[in-house]
């Protein structure tokens, strides 16, 4: 059990490092799929079966496939990413390491919270989660549907192409973000 | 059955889950700071959300409290909505600037 934990922990950390450092966005998405599957394995180790299923379906099945679809649709592999300067990158890595150390130091002494005596093995099963969701958390559950509706409408409004018959100004007056640099703005 | 599940879960110390979660969160934060491609920044945000989810599930399983797992469920819902809108903004940025550079978005006052 402990070795399984170490195995999946190593997979998720290595995959996360690949996500951050890969040059091509496609490689990043594939590494993120591996990372999320190993996190789902951690959920199964913790006996959270419902969340493991929902995690695989929602994240790797919907979100990451959507990202892959957008990357391929926008033909993003041909875009060369401008890299940040070396000083910024080194400082970012140092900041992340310091943040990790601060989190470790903050929880080192405060972790001895008493674990309760009673134990319920069926905490993560579908039945228990469903009962809890529809009895104690019914209002947030219903409100989340409103959130999804607004997110869907917002995404469609954002991504919709402008109708050419509705444009009431000549195209030349539109600001071109590609060429408008700071020196041109002053002119 | 009950004793088996309890010993199987508590065989891994809670500290290990804390360290793993902090490590994943730090990697995601470094990625969001280092990269300029906007889709990789979105992926790093997802990574950070997932590290917090893992920690919530670990605490929930240790303390046998279903509230933590319900919280993770709602975090997943919000993450899905966020990715939808974020990718729509990404498509808009690509259409307007023909690039996916984060620094194109530093003039939002237009």
Short mmCIF file of C-alpha atoms in Angstrom, two decimals:
data_model
loop_
_atom_site.label_atom_id
_atom_site.label_comp_id
_atom_site.label_asym_id
_atom_site.label_seq_id
_atom_site.Cartn_x
_atom_site.Cartn_y
_atom_site.Cartn_z
CA UNK A 1 0.00 0.00 0.00
CA UNK A 2 2.75 2.38 0.96
CA UNK A 3 4.74 1.41 -2.12
CA UNK A 4 1.70 1.99 -4.29
CA UNK A 5 1.43 5.46 -2.80
CA UNK A 6 5.09 6.19 -3.54
CA UNK A 7 4.71 4.84 -7.07
CA UNK A 8 1.72 7.04 -7.91
CA UNK A 9 3.21 10.02 -6.10
CA UNK A 10 6.37 9.75 -8.21
CA UNK A 11 4.29 9.49 -11.39
CA UNK A 12 2.22 12.55 -10.54
CA UNK A 13 5.22 14.71 -9.59
CA UNK A 14 7.20 13.75 -12.70
CA UNK A 15 4.18 14.32 -14.93
CA UNK A 16 3.63 17.74 -13.31
CA UNK A 17 7.24 18.66 -14.02
CA UNK A 18 6.76 17.62 -17.65
CA UNK A 19 3.61 19.78 -17.84
CA UNK A 20 5.58 22.81 -16.74
CA UNK A 21 8.68 22.20 -18.81
CA UNK A 22 7.43 20.72 -22.08
CA UNK A 23 7.96 22.82 -25.18
CA UNK A 24 4.92 21.71 -27.13
CA UNK A 25 1.45 22.29 -25.60
CA UNK A 26 0.33 18.85 -26.82
CA UNK A 27 3.03 17.20 -24.71
CA UNK A 28 1.89 19.30 -21.76
CA UNK A 29 -1.70 18.12 -22.11
CA UNK A 30 -0.66 14.46 -22.39
CA UNK A 31 1.50 14.80 -19.28
CA UNK A 32 -1.40 16.45 -17.49
CA UNK A 33 -3.61 13.48 -18.41
CA UNK A 34 -1.03 11.15 -16.82
CA UNK A 35 -0.86 13.37 -13.74
CA UNK A 36 -4.64 13.44 -13.32
CA UNK A 37 -4.94 9.68 -13.77
CA UNK A 38 -2.38 9.15 -11.03
CA UNK A 39 -4.33 11.54 -8.80
CA UNK A 40 -7.42 9.42 -9.51
CA UNK A 41 -5.37 6.42 -8.38
CA UNK A 42 -4.66 8.29 -5.14
CA UNK A 43 -8.41 8.78 -4.71
CA UNK A 44 -8.94 5.06 -5.09
CA UNK A 45 -6.22 4.39 -2.52
CA UNK A 46 -8.17 6.68 -0.18
CA UNK A 47 -11.40 4.74 -0.90
CA UNK A 48 -13.04 7.77 -2.54
CA UNK A 49 -14.56 5.81 -5.39
CA UNK A 50 -17.18 8.32 -6.49
CA UNK A 51 -14.64 11.12 -6.71
CA UNK A 52 -12.22 8.92 -8.63
CA UNK A 53 -14.86 8.22 -11.26
CA UNK A 54 -15.98 11.84 -11.46
CA UNK A 55 -12.38 12.98 -11.65
CA UNK A 56 -11.59 10.72 -14.59
CA UNK A 57 -14.81 11.64 -16.39
CA UNK A 58 -14.72 15.39 -15.79
CA UNK A 59 -11.00 16.13 -15.97
CA UNK A 60 -9.44 13.68 -18.38
CA UNK A 61 -12.67 13.03 -20.24
CA UNK A 62 -14.00 16.55 -20.67
CA UNK A 63 -11.59 19.31 -19.69
CA UNK A 64 -8.36 17.93 -21.11
CA UNK A 65 -10.01 16.69 -24.29
CA UNK A 66 -11.45 20.20 -24.70
CA UNK A 67 -7.97 21.68 -24.22
CA UNK A 68 -6.49 19.25 -26.74
CA UNK A 69 -9.28 20.12 -29.16
CA UNK A 70 -8.62 23.86 -28.78
CA UNK A 71 -4.86 23.39 -29.22
CA UNK A 72 -5.34 21.41 -32.40
CA UNK A 73 -8.08 23.72 -33.67
CA UNK A 74 -5.95 26.81 -33.21
CA UNK A 75 -2.91 25.09 -34.71
CA UNK A 76 -0.87 26.05 -31.71
CA UNK A 77 2.14 23.90 -32.47
CA UNK A 78 3.31 26.38 -35.06
CA UNK A 79 3.45 29.22 -32.56
CA UNK A 80 6.85 29.76 -31.04
CA UNK A 81 6.47 30.82 -27.44
CA UNK A 82 8.46 33.82 -26.34
CA UNK A 83 10.41 32.78 -23.28
CA UNK A 84 10.65 34.97 -20.26
CA UNK A 85 14.11 36.28 -19.37
CA UNK A 86 16.44 34.02 -17.43
CA UNK A 87 16.33 36.17 -14.29
CA UNK A 88 12.55 35.91 -14.12
CA UNK A 89 12.63 32.15 -14.53
CA UNK A 90 15.27 31.63 -11.85
CA UNK A 91 13.40 33.93 -9.49
CA UNK A 92 10.14 32.06 -10.15
CA UNK A 93 11.74 28.70 -9.34
CA UNK A 94 13.31 30.15 -6.18
CA UNK A 95 9.93 31.58 -5.16
CA UNK A 96 8.22 28.24 -5.71
CA UNK A 97 10.85 26.42 -3.65
CA UNK A 98 10.57 28.94 -0.84
CA UNK A 99 6.79 28.63 -0.93
CA UNK A 100 7.09 24.86 -0.62
CA UNK A 101 9.45 25.21 2.34
CA UNK A 102 7.15 27.70 4.06
CA UNK A 103 4.16 25.37 3.66
CA UNK A 104 6.18 22.47 5.07
CA UNK A 105 7.39 24.52 8.01
CA UNK A 106 3.91 25.83 8.73
CA UNK A 107 2.35 22.37 8.92
CA UNK A 108 5.26 20.61 10.60
CA UNK A 109 4.11 21.32 14.13
CA UNK A 110 0.37 21.73 13.64
CA UNK A 111 -0.36 18.34 12.15
CA UNK A 112 -1.09 16.52 15.35
CA UNK A 113 -4.82 17.04 15.07
CA UNK A 114 -6.62 14.28 16.90
CA UNK A 115 -8.04 11.66 14.58
CA UNK A 116 -11.51 10.68 15.78
CA UNK A 117 -12.08 7.22 17.12
CA UNK A 118 -15.05 6.24 15.04
CA UNK A 119 -14.36 5.27 11.46
CA UNK A 120 -16.79 4.97 8.61
CA UNK A 121 -15.41 2.92 5.71
CA UNK A 122 -18.18 3.84 3.30
CA UNK A 123 -17.45 7.56 3.22
CA UNK A 124 -16.52 7.82 -0.45
CA UNK A 125 -19.07 5.44 -1.90
CA UNK A 126 -21.61 6.67 -4.41
CA UNK A 127 -24.55 6.09 -2.08
CA UNK A 128 -23.16 8.10 0.81
CA UNK A 129 -21.96 10.97 -1.35
CA UNK A 130 -25.27 11.06 -3.18
CA UNK A 131 -27.30 11.12 0.02
CA UNK A 132 -25.12 13.86 1.47
CA UNK A 133 -25.27 15.85 -1.76
CA UNK A 134 -29.03 15.75 -2.06
CA UNK A 135 -29.86 16.23 1.60
CA UNK A 136 -27.32 18.57 3.13
CA UNK A 137 -26.00 20.32 0.04
CA UNK A 138 -29.06 20.53 -2.19
CA UNK A 139 -29.06 24.32 -2.62
CA UNK A 140 -25.37 24.60 -3.67
CA UNK A 141 -25.91 21.68 -6.02
CA UNK A 142 -28.80 23.43 -7.72
CA UNK A 143 -26.96 26.75 -7.78
CA UNK A 144 -24.05 25.11 -9.56
CA UNK A 145 -26.37 24.39 -12.47
CA UNK A 146 -27.01 28.12 -12.75
CA UNK A 147 -23.25 28.64 -12.72
CA UNK A 148 -22.87 26.17 -15.57
CA UNK A 149 -25.63 27.82 -17.55
CA UNK A 150 -24.01 31.25 -17.20
CA UNK A 151 -20.57 29.82 -18.04
CA UNK A 152 -21.97 28.20 -21.17
CA UNK A 153 -23.72 31.40 -22.26
CA UNK A 154 -20.61 33.43 -21.53
CA UNK A 155 -18.36 31.10 -23.48
CA UNK A 156 -20.69 31.22 -26.46
CA UNK A 157 -20.91 35.01 -26.29
CA UNK A 158 -17.13 35.31 -26.12
CA UNK A 159 -16.21 32.86 -28.83
CA UNK A 160 -18.93 33.89 -31.30
CA UNK A 161 -17.64 35.59 -34.39
CA UNK A 162 -18.97 39.09 -34.94
CA UNK A 163 -21.68 39.25 -37.53
CA UNK A 164 -20.33 41.38 -40.41
CA UNK A 165 -23.70 43.06 -40.96
CA UNK A 166 -23.68 44.34 -37.39
CA UNK A 167 -20.35 46.12 -37.63
CA UNK A 168 -21.11 49.82 -37.59
CA UNK A 169 -17.58 51.09 -37.99
CA UNK A 170 -15.04 50.64 -40.75
CA UNK A 171 -12.57 47.82 -40.19
CA UNK A 172 -9.63 50.17 -40.41
CA UNK A 173 -10.61 51.85 -37.15
CA UNK A 174 -10.39 48.63 -35.20
CA UNK A 175 -7.39 48.49 -32.94
CA UNK A 176 -4.91 45.95 -34.17
CA UNK A 177 -3.35 44.37 -31.11
CA UNK A 178 -0.69 42.74 -33.22
CA UNK A 179 1.02 45.94 -34.23
CA UNK A 180 -0.02 48.44 -31.62
CA UNK A 181 3.08 48.76 -29.53
CA UNK A 182 3.65 51.29 -26.78
CA UNK A 183 5.48 53.67 -29.12
CA UNK A 184 2.65 53.66 -31.62
CA UNK A 185 0.15 54.45 -28.98
CA UNK A 186 1.86 57.72 -28.20
CA UNK A 187 1.86 58.74 -31.85
CA UNK B 1 -14.20 -5.18 6.19
CA UNK B 2 -14.27 -1.99 8.20
CA UNK B 3 -10.96 -2.70 9.92
CA UNK B 4 -9.37 -3.60 6.60
CA UNK B 5 -10.35 -0.32 4.97
CA UNK B 6 -9.26 1.68 7.99
CA UNK B 7 -5.84 0.09 8.22
CA UNK B 8 -5.38 0.32 4.45
CA UNK B 9 -6.15 4.04 4.44
CA UNK B 10 -4.17 4.91 7.54
CA UNK B 11 -1.14 2.94 6.44
CA UNK B 12 0.03 5.97 4.49
CA UNK B 13 0.70 8.81 6.92
CA UNK B 14 -1.15 12.05 6.42
CA UNK B 15 2.18 13.90 6.24
CA UNK B 16 2.97 12.14 2.98
CA UNK B 17 -0.21 13.43 1.38
CA UNK B 18 0.59 16.92 2.66
CA UNK B 19 4.07 16.84 1.14
CA UNK B 20 2.81 15.51 -2.20
CA UNK B 21 0.08 18.12 -2.33
CA UNK B 22 2.47 20.96 -1.49
CA UNK B 23 4.90 19.72 -4.11
CA UNK B 24 2.22 19.65 -6.81
CA UNK B 25 0.98 23.10 -5.79
CA UNK B 26 4.49 24.56 -5.91
CA UNK B 27 5.15 23.05 -9.33
CA UNK B 28 1.89 24.52 -10.61
CA UNK B 29 2.75 27.92 -9.17
CA UNK B 30 6.21 27.91 -10.75
CA UNK B 31 4.65 26.96 -14.07
CA UNK B 32 2.12 29.79 -13.88
CA UNK B 33 4.96 32.20 -13.15
CA UNK B 34 7.42 30.93 -15.73
CA UNK B 35 5.42 30.20 -18.85
CA UNK B 36 3.89 32.75 -21.18
CA UNK B 37 1.70 30.46 -23.24
CA UNK B 38 -1.79 31.08 -21.89
CA UNK B 39 -3.02 27.49 -22.25
CA UNK B 40 -0.11 26.18 -20.19
CA UNK B 41 -0.94 28.76 -17.52
CA UNK B 42 -4.53 27.41 -17.48
CA UNK B 43 -3.16 23.88 -17.13
CA UNK B 44 -1.00 24.97 -14.20
CA UNK B 45 -4.09 26.43 -12.53
CA UNK B 46 -5.79 23.06 -12.95
CA UNK B 47 -2.78 21.39 -11.38
CA UNK B 48 -2.96 23.67 -8.34
CA UNK B 49 -6.70 23.02 -7.94
CA UNK B 50 -6.06 19.30 -8.10
CA UNK B 51 -3.38 19.37 -5.45
CA UNK B 52 -5.85 21.04 -3.10
CA UNK B 53 -8.48 18.44 -4.05
CA UNK B 54 -6.10 15.63 -3.19
CA UNK B 55 -5.43 17.12 0.22
CA UNK B 56 -9.16 17.58 0.89
CA UNK B 57 -9.87 13.96 -0.01
CA UNK B 58 -7.01 12.77 2.20
CA UNK B 59 -8.28 14.72 5.20
CA UNK B 60 -11.84 13.61 4.52
CA UNK B 61 -10.83 9.95 4.41
CA UNK B 62 -8.74 10.19 7.55
CA UNK B 63 -11.41 11.91 9.57
CA UNK B 64 -14.27 9.98 7.88
CA UNK B 65 -16.20 13.15 7.12
CA UNK B 66 -18.06 13.29 3.78
CA UNK B 67 -18.03 17.11 3.75
CA UNK B 68 -14.53 17.23 2.33
CA UNK B 69 -15.45 15.08 -0.63
CA UNK B 70 -18.55 17.18 -1.34
CA UNK B 71 -16.24 20.21 -1.34
CA UNK B 72 -14.00 18.50 -3.88
CA UNK B 73 -17.04 17.82 -6.05
CA UNK B 74 -17.97 21.51 -6.06
CA UNK B 75 -14.37 22.50 -6.77
CA UNK B 76 -14.50 20.24 -9.83
CA UNK B 77 -17.72 21.94 -10.98
CA UNK B 78 -16.22 25.41 -10.65
CA UNK B 79 -13.04 24.28 -12.41
CA UNK B 80 -15.06 22.98 -15.35
CA UNK B 81 -16.90 26.30 -15.69
CA UNK B 82 -13.64 28.22 -15.36
CA UNK B 83 -11.94 26.20 -18.08
CA UNK B 84 -14.88 26.76 -20.41
CA UNK B 85 -14.70 30.53 -20.09
CA UNK B 86 -10.89 30.52 -20.10
CA UNK B 87 -10.71 28.61 -23.35
CA UNK B 88 -13.27 30.96 -24.91
CA UNK B 89 -11.03 33.89 -23.92
CA UNK B 90 -8.08 32.00 -25.39
CA UNK B 91 -9.87 31.55 -28.72
CA UNK B 92 -10.72 35.27 -28.70
CA UNK B 93 -7.10 36.20 -27.97
CA UNK B 94 -5.83 33.96 -30.75
CA UNK B 95 -8.30 35.48 -33.19
CA UNK B 96 -7.44 39.06 -32.29
CA UNK B 97 -3.69 38.88 -31.89
CA UNK B 98 -2.75 35.71 -33.78
CA UNK B 99 -0.80 34.57 -30.75
CA UNK B 100 -1.32 33.06 -27.33
CA UNK B 101 1.04 35.24 -25.34
CA UNK B 102 0.00 36.20 -21.82
CA UNK B 103 1.69 39.58 -22.18
CA UNK B 104 -0.83 40.58 -24.84
CA UNK B 105 -3.37 40.75 -22.03
CA UNK B 106 -1.60 43.41 -20.00
CA UNK B 107 -3.54 46.21 -21.68
CA UNK B 108 -7.00 45.33 -20.49
CA UNK B 109 -7.90 49.01 -20.07
CA UNK B 110 -8.86 49.22 -23.73
#
